[in-house]
mmCIF file with all atom_site columns, N, CA, C and O in Angstrom:
data_model
loop_
_atom_site.group_PDB
_atom_site.id
_atom_site.type_symbol
_atom_site.label_atom_id
_atom_site.label_alt_id
_atom_site.label_comp_id
_atom_site.label_asym_id
_atom_site.label_entity_id
_atom_site.label_seq_id
_atom_site.pdbx_PDB_ins_code
_atom_site.Cartn_x
_atom_site.Cartn_y
_atom_site.Cartn_z
_atom_site.occupancy
_atom_site.B_iso_or_equiv
_atom_site.pdbx_formal_charge
_atom_site.auth_seq_id
_atom_site.auth_comp_id
_atom_site.auth_asym_id
_atom_site.auth_atom_id
_atom_site.pdbx_PDB_model_num
ATOM 1   N N  . UNK M 1 1  ? 0.803   -1.190 -0.020 1.00 76.00 ? 103 UNK M N  1
ATOM 2   C CA . UNK M 1 1  ? 0.044   0.036  -0.045 1.00 76.00 ? 103 UNK M CA 1
ATOM 3   C C  . UNK M 1 1  ? 0.936   1.242  0.088  1.00 76.00 ? 103 UNK M C  1
ATOM 4   O O  . UNK M 1 1  ? 1.953   1.404  0.740  1.00 76.00 ? 103 UNK M O  1
ATOM 5   N N  . UNK M 1 2  ? 0.563   2.223  -0.995 1.00 83.00 ? 104 UNK M N  1
ATOM 6   C CA . UNK M 1 2  ? 1.426   3.329  -0.979 1.00 83.00 ? 104 UNK M CA 1
ATOM 7   C C  . UNK M 1 2  ? 0.825   4.334  0.186  1.00 83.00 ? 104 UNK M C  1
ATOM 8   O O  . UNK M 1 2  ? -0.254  4.167  0.782  1.00 83.00 ? 104 UNK M O  1
ATOM 9   N N  . UNK M 1 3  ? 1.534   5.160  0.473  1.00 82.00 ? 105 UNK M N  1
ATOM 10  C CA . UNK M 1 3  ? 1.131   6.408  1.534  1.00 82.00 ? 105 UNK M CA 1
ATOM 11  C C  . UNK M 1 3  ? -0.122  7.121  1.019  1.00 82.00 ? 105 UNK M C  1
ATOM 12  O O  . UNK M 1 3  ? -1.008  7.463  1.677  1.00 82.00 ? 105 UNK M O  1
ATOM 13  N N  . UNK M 1 4  ? -0.229  7.374  -0.318 1.00 87.00 ? 106 UNK M N  1
ATOM 14  C CA . UNK M 1 4  ? -1.499  7.974  -0.836 1.00 87.00 ? 106 UNK M CA 1
ATOM 15  C C  . UNK M 1 4  ? -2.733  6.960  -0.552 1.00 87.00 ? 106 UNK M C  1
ATOM 16  O O  . UNK M 1 4  ? -3.732  7.531  -0.332 1.00 87.00 ? 106 UNK M O  1
ATOM 17  N N  . UNK M 1 5  ? -2.623  5.804  -0.887 1.00 88.00 ? 107 UNK M N  1
ATOM 18  C CA . UNK M 1 5  ? -3.593  4.911  -0.710 1.00 88.00 ? 107 UNK M CA 1
ATOM 19  C C  . UNK M 1 5  ? -4.060  4.855  0.868  1.00 88.00 ? 107 UNK M C  1
ATOM 20  O O  . UNK M 1 5  ? -5.153  4.789  1.196  1.00 88.00 ? 107 UNK M O  1
ATOM 21  N N  . UNK M 1 6  ? -2.897  4.862  1.558  1.00 86.00 ? 108 UNK M N  1
ATOM 22  C CA . UNK M 1 6  ? -3.264  4.745  2.927  1.00 86.00 ? 108 UNK M CA 1
ATOM 23  C C  . UNK M 1 6  ? -4.054  6.094  3.367  1.00 86.00 ? 108 UNK M C  1
ATOM 24  O O  . UNK M 1 6  ? -5.059  5.971  4.192  1.00 86.00 ? 108 UNK M O  1
ATOM 25  N N  . UNK M 1 7  ? -3.684  7.176  3.075  1.00 88.00 ? 109 UNK M N  1
ATOM 26  C CA . UNK M 1 7  ? -4.314  8.410  3.417  1.00 88.00 ? 109 UNK M CA 1
ATOM 27  C C  . UNK M 1 7  ? -5.750  8.335  3.039  1.00 88.00 ? 109 UNK M C  1
ATOM 28  O O  . UNK M 1 7  ? -6.684  8.804  3.554  1.00 88.00 ? 109 UNK M O  1
ATOM 29  N N  . UNK M 1 8  ? -5.988  7.991  1.665  1.00 91.00 ? 110 UNK M N  1
ATOM 30  C CA . UNK M 1 8  ? -7.272  7.886  1.108  1.00 91.00 ? 110 UNK M CA 1
ATOM 31  C C  . UNK M 1 8  ? -8.193  6.959  1.933  1.00 91.00 ? 110 UNK M C  1
ATOM 32  O O  . UNK M 1 8  ? -9.353  7.092  2.200  1.00 91.00 ? 110 UNK M O  1
ATOM 33  N N  . UNK M 1 9  ? -7.629  5.758  2.303  1.00 90.00 ? 111 UNK M N  1
ATOM 34  C CA . UNK M 1 9  ? -8.395  4.917  2.912  1.00 90.00 ? 111 UNK M CA 1
ATOM 35  C C  . UNK M 1 9  ? -8.759  5.356  4.414  1.00 90.00 ? 111 UNK M C  1
ATOM 36  O O  . UNK M 1 9  ? -9.881  5.214  5.021  1.00 90.00 ? 111 UNK M O  1
ATOM 37  N N  . UNK M 1 10 ? -7.869  5.837  5.166  1.00 90.00 ? 112 UNK M N  1
ATOM 38  C CA . UNK M 1 10 ? -8.079  6.631  6.297  1.00 90.00 ? 112 UNK M CA 1
ATOM 39  C C  . UNK M 1 10 ? -9.056  7.658  6.269  1.00 90.00 ? 112 UNK M C  1
ATOM 40  O O  . UNK M 1 10 ? -9.991  7.821  7.086  1.00 90.00 ? 112 UNK M O  1
ATOM 41  N N  . UNK M 1 11 ? -8.922  8.376  5.260  1.00 94.00 ? 113 UNK M N  1
ATOM 42  C CA . UNK M 1 11 ? -10.124 9.522  5.198  1.00 94.00 ? 113 UNK M CA 1
ATOM 43  C C  . UNK M 1 11 ? -11.469 8.859  4.973  1.00 94.00 ? 113 UNK M C  1
ATOM 44  O O  . UNK M 1 11 ? -12.406 9.457  5.582  1.00 94.00 ? 113 UNK M O  1
ATOM 45  N N  . UNK M 1 12 ? -11.520 7.743  4.085  1.00 95.00 ? 114 UNK M N  1
ATOM 46  C CA . UNK M 1 12 ? -12.829 7.099  3.914  1.00 95.00 ? 114 UNK M CA 1
ATOM 47  C C  . UNK M 1 12 ? -13.399 6.564  5.212  1.00 95.00 ? 114 UNK M C  1
ATOM 48  O O  . UNK M 1 12 ? -14.577 6.600  5.550  1.00 95.00 ? 114 UNK M O  1
ATOM 49  N N  . UNK M 1 13 ? -12.344 5.970  6.034  1.00 94.00 ? 115 UNK M N  1
ATOM 50  C CA . UNK M 1 13 ? -12.912 5.257  7.306  1.00 94.00 ? 115 UNK M CA 1
ATOM 51  C C  . UNK M 1 13 ? -13.215 6.303  8.319  1.00 94.00 ? 115 UNK M C  1
ATOM 52  O O  . UNK M 1 13 ? -14.241 6.094  8.909  1.00 94.00 ? 115 UNK M O  1
ATOM 53  N N  . UNK M 1 14 ? -12.437 7.441  8.450  1.00 94.00 ? 116 UNK M N  1
ATOM 54  C CA . UNK M 1 14 ? -12.995 8.705  9.239  1.00 94.00 ? 116 UNK M CA 1
ATOM 55  C C  . UNK M 1 14 ? -14.401 9.089  8.904  1.00 94.00 ? 116 UNK M C  1
ATOM 56  O O  . UNK M 1 14 ? -15.049 9.375  9.683  1.00 94.00 ? 116 UNK M O  1
ATOM 57  N N  . UNK M 1 15 ? -14.576 9.182  7.675  1.00 96.00 ? 117 UNK M N  1
ATOM 58  C CA . UNK M 1 15 ? -16.061 9.604  7.106  1.00 96.00 ? 117 UNK M CA 1
ATOM 59  C C  . UNK M 1 15 ? -16.977 8.533  7.700  1.00 96.00 ? 117 UNK M C  1
ATOM 60  O O  . UNK M 1 15 ? -18.098 9.040  8.075  1.00 96.00 ? 117 UNK M O  1
ATOM 61  N N  . UNK M 1 16 ? -16.729 7.291  7.410  1.00 94.00 ? 118 UNK M N  1
ATOM 62  C CA . UNK M 1 16 ? -17.566 6.359  7.931  1.00 94.00 ? 118 UNK M CA 1
ATOM 63  C C  . UNK M 1 16 ? -17.789 6.350  9.309  1.00 94.00 ? 118 UNK M C  1
ATOM 64  O O  . UNK M 1 16 ? -18.865 6.138  9.929  1.00 94.00 ? 118 UNK M O  1
ATOM 65  N N  . UNK M 1 17 ? -16.745 6.580  10.045 1.00 93.00 ? 119 UNK M N  1
ATOM 66  C CA . UNK M 1 17 ? -16.887 6.480  11.518 1.00 93.00 ? 119 UNK M CA 1
ATOM 67  C C  . UNK M 1 17 ? -17.622 7.721  12.126 1.00 93.00 ? 119 UNK M C  1
ATOM 68  O O  . UNK M 1 17 ? -18.420 7.452  13.013 1.00 93.00 ? 119 UNK M O  1
ATOM 69  N N  . UNK M 1 18 ? -17.509 8.827  11.336 1.00 93.00 ? 120 UNK M N  1
ATOM 70  C CA . UNK M 1 18 ? -18.474 10.043 11.738 1.00 93.00 ? 120 UNK M CA 1
ATOM 71  C C  . UNK M 1 18 ? -19.746 9.700  11.429 1.00 93.00 ? 120 UNK M C  1
ATOM 72  O O  . UNK M 1 18 ? -20.592 9.999  12.409 1.00 93.00 ? 120 UNK M O  1
ATOM 73  N N  . UNK M 1 19 ? -20.097 9.150  10.416 1.00 94.00 ? 121 UNK M N  1
ATOM 74  C CA . UNK M 1 19 ? -21.557 8.713  10.167 1.00 94.00 ? 121 UNK M CA 1
ATOM 75  C C  . UNK M 1 19 ? -22.145 7.753  11.041 1.00 94.00 ? 121 UNK M C  1
ATOM 76  O O  . UNK M 1 19 ? -23.096 7.847  11.609 1.00 94.00 ? 121 UNK M O  1
ATOM 77  N N  . UNK M 1 20 ? -21.301 6.602  11.498 1.00 92.00 ? 122 UNK M N  1
ATOM 78  C CA . UNK M 1 20 ? -21.483 5.856  12.465 1.00 92.00 ? 122 UNK M CA 1
ATOM 79  C C  . UNK M 1 20 ? -21.808 6.436  13.922 1.00 92.00 ? 122 UNK M C  1
ATOM 80  O O  . UNK M 1 20 ? -22.837 5.912  14.598 1.00 92.00 ? 122 UNK M O  1
ATOM 81  N N  . UNK M 1 21 ? -20.991 7.227  14.304 1.00 91.00 ? 123 UNK M N  1
ATOM 82  C CA . UNK M 1 21 ? -21.338 8.037  15.527 1.00 91.00 ? 123 UNK M CA 1
ATOM 83  C C  . UNK M 1 21 ? -22.456 8.822  15.482 1.00 91.00 ? 123 UNK M C  1
ATOM 84  O O  . UNK M 1 21 ? -23.140 9.095  16.417 1.00 91.00 ? 123 UNK M O  1
ATOM 85  N N  . UNK M 1 22 ? -22.584 9.605  14.354 1.00 94.00 ? 124 UNK M N  1
ATOM 86  C CA . UNK M 1 22 ? -23.727 10.564 14.213 1.00 94.00 ? 124 UNK M CA 1
ATOM 87  C C  . UNK M 1 22 ? -25.133 9.556  14.396 1.00 94.00 ? 124 UNK M C  1
ATOM 88  O O  . UNK M 1 22 ? -26.262 10.116 14.775 1.00 94.00 ? 124 UNK M O  1
ATOM 89  N N  . UNK M 1 23 ? -25.191 8.435  13.907 1.00 93.00 ? 125 UNK M N  1
ATOM 90  C CA . UNK M 1 23 ? -26.306 7.535  14.012 1.00 93.00 ? 125 UNK M CA 1
ATOM 91  C C  . UNK M 1 23 ? -26.351 6.682  15.410 1.00 93.00 ? 125 UNK M C  1
ATOM 92  O O  . UNK M 1 23 ? -27.097 6.057  15.424 1.00 93.00 ? 125 UNK M O  1
ATOM 93  N N  . UNK M 1 24 ? -25.368 7.071  16.213 1.00 90.00 ? 126 UNK M N  1
ATOM 94  C CA . UNK M 1 24 ? -25.248 6.602  17.513 1.00 90.00 ? 126 UNK M CA 1
ATOM 95  C C  . UNK M 1 24 ? -25.135 5.076  17.425 1.00 90.00 ? 126 UNK M C  1
ATOM 96  O O  . UNK M 1 24 ? -25.785 4.207  18.228 1.00 90.00 ? 126 UNK M O  1
ATOM 97  N N  . UNK M 1 25 ? -24.291 4.560  16.457 1.00 89.00 ? 127 UNK M N  1
ATOM 98  C CA . UNK M 1 25 ? -23.860 3.185  16.325 1.00 89.00 ? 127 UNK M CA 1
ATOM 99  C C  . UNK M 1 25 ? -22.686 3.010  17.043 1.00 89.00 ? 127 UNK M C  1
ATOM 100 O O  . UNK M 1 25 ? -21.578 3.682  16.398 1.00 89.00 ? 127 UNK M O  1
ATOM 101 N N  . UNK M 1 26 ? -22.484 2.393  18.037 1.00 83.00 ? 128 UNK M N  1
ATOM 102 C CA . UNK M 1 26 ? -21.299 2.054  18.764 1.00 83.00 ? 128 UNK M CA 1
ATOM 103 C C  . UNK M 1 26 ? -20.835 0.577  18.781 1.00 83.00 ? 128 UNK M C  1
ATOM 104 O O  . UNK M 1 26 ? -21.622 -0.251 19.063 1.00 83.00 ? 128 UNK M O  1
ATOM 105 N N  . UNK M 1 27 ? -19.656 0.270  18.129 1.00 85.00 ? 129 UNK M N  1
ATOM 106 C CA . UNK M 1 27 ? -19.245 -1.118 18.231 1.00 85.00 ? 129 UNK M CA 1
ATOM 107 C C  . UNK M 1 27 ? -17.826 -1.309 18.255 1.00 85.00 ? 129 UNK M C  1
ATOM 108 O O  . UNK M 1 27 ? -17.071 -0.561 17.761 1.00 85.00 ? 129 UNK M O  1
ATOM 109 N N  . UNK M 1 28 ? -17.429 -2.435 19.050 1.00 86.00 ? 130 UNK M N  1
ATOM 110 C CA . UNK M 1 28 ? -15.946 -2.440 19.239 1.00 86.00 ? 130 UNK M CA 1
ATOM 111 C C  . UNK M 1 28 ? -15.235 -2.843 18.112 1.00 86.00 ? 130 UNK M C  1
ATOM 112 O O  . UNK M 1 28 ? -14.046 -2.670 17.902 1.00 86.00 ? 130 UNK M O  1
ATOM 113 N N  . UNK M 1 29 ? -16.043 -3.359 17.062 1.00 89.00 ? 131 UNK M N  1
ATOM 114 C CA . UNK M 1 29 ? -15.395 -3.715 15.713 1.00 89.00 ? 131 UNK M CA 1
ATOM 115 C C  . UNK M 1 29 ? -14.747 -2.584 15.027 1.00 89.00 ? 131 UNK M C  1
ATOM 116 O O  . UNK M 1 29 ? -13.868 -2.526 14.377 1.00 89.00 ? 131 UNK M O  1
ATOM 117 N N  . UNK M 1 30 ? -15.462 -1.373 15.228 1.00 88.00 ? 132 UNK M N  1
ATOM 118 C CA . UNK M 1 30 ? -15.101 -0.121 14.496 1.00 88.00 ? 132 UNK M CA 1
ATOM 119 C C  . UNK M 1 30 ? -13.596 0.192  15.197 1.00 88.00 ? 132 UNK M C  1
ATOM 120 O O  . UNK M 1 30 ? -12.723 0.435  14.427 1.00 88.00 ? 132 UNK M O  1
ATOM 121 N N  . UNK M 1 31 ? -13.524 0.146  16.459 1.00 86.00 ? 133 UNK M N  1
ATOM 122 C CA . UNK M 1 31 ? -12.378 0.631  17.122 1.00 86.00 ? 133 UNK M CA 1
ATOM 123 C C  . UNK M 1 31 ? -11.077 -0.440 16.702 1.00 86.00 ? 133 UNK M C  1
ATOM 124 O O  . UNK M 1 31 ? -10.039 -0.120 16.545 1.00 86.00 ? 133 UNK M O  1
ATOM 125 N N  . UNK M 1 32 ? -11.546 -1.775 16.553 1.00 89.00 ? 134 UNK M N  1
ATOM 126 C CA . UNK M 1 32 ? -10.571 -2.734 16.192 1.00 89.00 ? 134 UNK M CA 1
ATOM 127 C C  . UNK M 1 32 ? -10.015 -2.544 14.782 1.00 89.00 ? 134 UNK M C  1
ATOM 128 O O  . UNK M 1 32 ? -8.900  -2.753 14.509 1.00 89.00 ? 134 UNK M O  1
ATOM 129 N N  . UNK M 1 33 ? -10.984 -2.238 13.915 1.00 88.00 ? 135 UNK M N  1
ATOM 130 C CA . UNK M 1 33 ? -10.564 -1.755 12.498 1.00 88.00 ? 135 UNK M CA 1
ATOM 131 C C  . UNK M 1 33 ? -9.661  -0.601 12.511 1.00 88.00 ? 135 UNK M C  1
ATOM 132 O O  . UNK M 1 33 ? -8.741  -0.679 11.741 1.00 88.00 ? 135 UNK M O  1
ATOM 133 N N  . UNK M 1 34 ? -10.040 0.398  13.250 1.00 86.00 ? 136 UNK M N  1
ATOM 134 C CA . UNK M 1 34 ? -9.112  1.501  13.256 1.00 86.00 ? 136 UNK M CA 1
ATOM 135 C C  . UNK M 1 34 ? -7.709  1.219  13.819 1.00 86.00 ? 136 UNK M C  1
ATOM 136 O O  . UNK M 1 34 ? -6.681  1.571  13.160 1.00 86.00 ? 136 UNK M O  1
ATOM 137 N N  . UNK M 1 35 ? -7.711  0.211  14.791 1.00 87.00 ? 137 UNK M N  1
ATOM 138 C CA . UNK M 1 35 ? -6.404  -0.103 15.200 1.00 87.00 ? 137 UNK M CA 1
ATOM 139 C C  . UNK M 1 35 ? -5.412  -0.823 14.145 1.00 87.00 ? 137 UNK M C  1
ATOM 140 O O  . UNK M 1 35 ? -4.341  -0.573 14.001 1.00 87.00 ? 137 UNK M O  1
ATOM 141 N N  . UNK M 1 36 ? -6.303  -1.635 13.294 1.00 88.00 ? 138 UNK M N  1
ATOM 142 C CA . UNK M 1 36 ? -5.646  -2.454 12.331 1.00 88.00 ? 138 UNK M CA 1
ATOM 143 C C  . UNK M 1 36 ? -5.062  -1.428 11.207 1.00 88.00 ? 138 UNK M C  1
ATOM 144 O O  . UNK M 1 36 ? -4.028  -1.653 10.635 1.00 88.00 ? 138 UNK M O  1
ATOM 145 N N  . UNK M 1 37 ? -5.845  -0.479 10.915 1.00 86.00 ? 139 UNK M N  1
ATOM 146 C CA . UNK M 1 37 ? -5.540  0.390  9.866  1.00 86.00 ? 139 UNK M CA 1
ATOM 147 C C  . UNK M 1 37 ? -4.157  1.187  10.183 1.00 86.00 ? 139 UNK M C  1
ATOM 148 O O  . UNK M 1 37 ? -3.283  1.401  9.410  1.00 86.00 ? 139 UNK M O  1
ATOM 149 N N  . UNK M 1 38 ? -4.275  1.677  11.461 1.00 83.00 ? 140 UNK M N  1
ATOM 150 C CA . UNK M 1 38 ? -3.052  2.277  11.945 1.00 83.00 ? 140 UNK M CA 1
ATOM 151 C C  . UNK M 1 38 ? -1.788  1.394  11.997 1.00 83.00 ? 140 UNK M C  1
ATOM 152 O O  . UNK M 1 38 ? -0.625  1.888  11.882 1.00 83.00 ? 140 UNK M O  1
ATOM 153 N N  . UNK M 1 39 ? -2.159  0.111  12.203 1.00 85.00 ? 141 UNK M N  1
ATOM 154 C CA . UNK M 1 39 ? -0.846  -0.775 12.213 1.00 85.00 ? 141 UNK M CA 1
ATOM 155 C C  . UNK M 1 39 ? -0.406  -1.108 10.857 1.00 85.00 ? 141 UNK M C  1
ATOM 156 O O  . UNK M 1 39 ? 0.928   -1.269 10.625 1.00 85.00 ? 141 UNK M O  1
ATOM 157 N N  . UNK M 1 40 ? -1.135  -0.922 9.830  1.00 82.00 ? 142 UNK M N  1
ATOM 158 C CA . UNK M 1 40 ? -0.697  -1.200 8.379  1.00 82.00 ? 142 UNK M CA 1
ATOM 159 C C  . UNK M 1 40 ? -0.102  0.104  7.762  1.00 82.00 ? 142 UNK M C  1
ATOM 160 O O  . UNK M 1 40 ? 0.163   0.288  6.743  1.00 82.00 ? 142 UNK M O  1
ATOM 161 N N  . UNK M 1 41 ? 0.033   1.220  8.594  1.00 82.00 ? 143 UNK M N  1
ATOM 162 C CA . UNK M 1 41 ? 0.458   2.566  8.156  1.00 82.00 ? 143 UNK M CA 1
ATOM 163 C C  . UNK M 1 41 ? 2.014   2.351  7.424  1.00 82.00 ? 143 UNK M C  1
ATOM 164 O O  . UNK M 1 41 ? 2.870   2.054  8.079  1.00 82.00 ? 143 UNK M O  1
ATOM 165 N N  . UNK M 1 42 ? 2.111   2.676  6.172  1.00 77.00 ? 144 UNK M N  1
ATOM 166 C CA . UNK M 1 42 ? 3.204   2.719  5.408  1.00 77.00 ? 144 UNK M CA 1
ATOM 167 C C  . UNK M 1 42 ? 4.044   4.002  5.478  1.00 77.00 ? 144 UNK M C  1
ATOM 168 O O  . UNK M 1 42 ? 5.201   3.941  5.356  1.00 77.00 ? 144 UNK M O  1
ATOM 169 N N  . UNK M 1 43 ? 3.408   4.958  6.160  1.00 77.00 ? 145 UNK M N  1
ATOM 170 C CA . UNK M 1 43 ? 4.157   6.281  6.435  1.00 77.00 ? 145 UNK M CA 1
ATOM 171 C C  . UNK M 1 43 ? 5.022   6.177  7.644  1.00 77.00 ? 145 UNK M C  1
ATOM 172 O O  . UNK M 1 43 ? 4.561   5.997  8.748  1.00 77.00 ? 145 UNK M O  1
ATOM 173 N N  . UNK M 1 44 ? 6.397   6.483  7.394  1.00 75.00 ? 146 UNK M N  1
ATOM 174 C CA . UNK M 1 44 ? 7.238   6.327  8.579  1.00 75.00 ? 146 UNK M CA 1
ATOM 175 C C  . UNK M 1 44 ? 6.837   7.333  9.569  1.00 75.00 ? 146 UNK M C  1
ATOM 176 O O  . UNK M 1 44 ? 6.464   8.401  9.348  1.00 75.00 ? 146 UNK M O  1
ATOM 177 N N  . UNK M 1 45 ? 6.858   6.716  10.843 1.00 73.00 ? 147 UNK M N  1
ATOM 178 C CA . UNK M 1 45 ? 6.529   7.552  11.975 1.00 73.00 ? 147 UNK M CA 1
ATOM 179 C C  . UNK M 1 45 ? 7.757   7.934  12.858 1.00 73.00 ? 147 UNK M C  1
ATOM 180 O O  . UNK M 1 45 ? 8.688   7.048  12.746 1.00 73.00 ? 147 UNK M O  1
ATOM 181 N N  . UNK M 1 46 ? 7.839   9.000  13.311 1.00 76.00 ? 148 UNK M N  1
ATOM 182 C CA . UNK M 1 46 ? 9.017   9.345  14.261 1.00 76.00 ? 148 UNK M CA 1
ATOM 183 C C  . UNK M 1 46 ? 9.173   8.302  15.230 1.00 76.00 ? 148 UNK M C  1
ATOM 184 O O  . UNK M 1 46 ? 8.221   7.890  15.928 1.00 76.00 ? 148 UNK M O  1
ATOM 185 N N  . UNK M 1 47 ? 10.246  8.031  15.605 1.00 80.00 ? 149 UNK M N  1
ATOM 186 C CA . UNK M 1 47 ? 10.599  6.994  16.843 1.00 80.00 ? 149 UNK M CA 1
ATOM 187 C C  . UNK M 1 47 ? 10.797  7.738  18.027 1.00 80.00 ? 149 UNK M C  1
ATOM 188 O O  . UNK M 1 47 ? 11.214  9.032  17.863 1.00 80.00 ? 149 UNK M O  1
ATOM 189 N N  . UNK M 1 48 ? 10.698  7.403  19.017 1.00 82.00 ? 150 UNK M N  1
ATOM 190 C CA . UNK M 1 48 ? 10.744  7.957  20.463 1.00 82.00 ? 150 UNK M CA 1
ATOM 191 C C  . UNK M 1 48 ? 12.297  8.102  20.653 1.00 82.00 ? 150 UNK M C  1
ATOM 192 O O  . UNK M 1 48 ? 13.160  7.430  20.395 1.00 82.00 ? 150 UNK M O  1
ATOM 193 N N  . UNK M 1 49 ? 12.748  9.497  21.056 1.00 83.00 ? 151 UNK M N  1
ATOM 194 C CA . UNK M 1 49 ? 14.075  9.618  21.428 1.00 83.00 ? 151 UNK M CA 1
ATOM 195 C C  . UNK M 1 49 ? 14.398  9.213  22.703 1.00 83.00 ? 151 UNK M C  1
ATOM 196 O O  . UNK M 1 49 ? 13.629  9.451  23.723 1.00 83.00 ? 151 UNK M O  1
ATOM 197 N N  . UNK M 1 50 ? 15.498  8.549  22.958 1.00 85.00 ? 152 UNK M N  1
ATOM 198 C CA . UNK M 1 50 ? 15.894  8.186  24.295 1.00 85.00 ? 152 UNK M CA 1
ATOM 199 C C  . UNK M 1 50 ? 17.109  8.931  24.627 1.00 85.00 ? 152 UNK M C  1
ATOM 200 O O  . UNK M 1 50 ? 18.019  9.247  23.906 1.00 85.00 ? 152 UNK M O  1
ATOM 201 N N  . UNK M 1 51 ? 17.188  9.334  25.886 1.00 79.00 ? 153 UNK M N  1
ATOM 202 C CA . UNK M 1 51 ? 18.196  10.248 26.338 1.00 79.00 ? 153 UNK M CA 1
ATOM 203 C C  . UNK M 1 51 ? 19.188  9.350  27.287 1.00 79.00 ? 153 UNK M C  1
ATOM 204 O O  . UNK M 1 51 ? 18.847  8.565  27.850 1.00 79.00 ? 153 UNK M O  1
#
């Protein structure tokens, strides 16, 4: 997955999540899916600096 694909998928998911919350639909699977999406993130993330 490219960085652009990830950003587009994340944007679509956030749109879906917003609609689900507006409809008062709460489900643990949505949070699990969100965690999975962030684990697949191809964009390099800053690492914690150790002193």
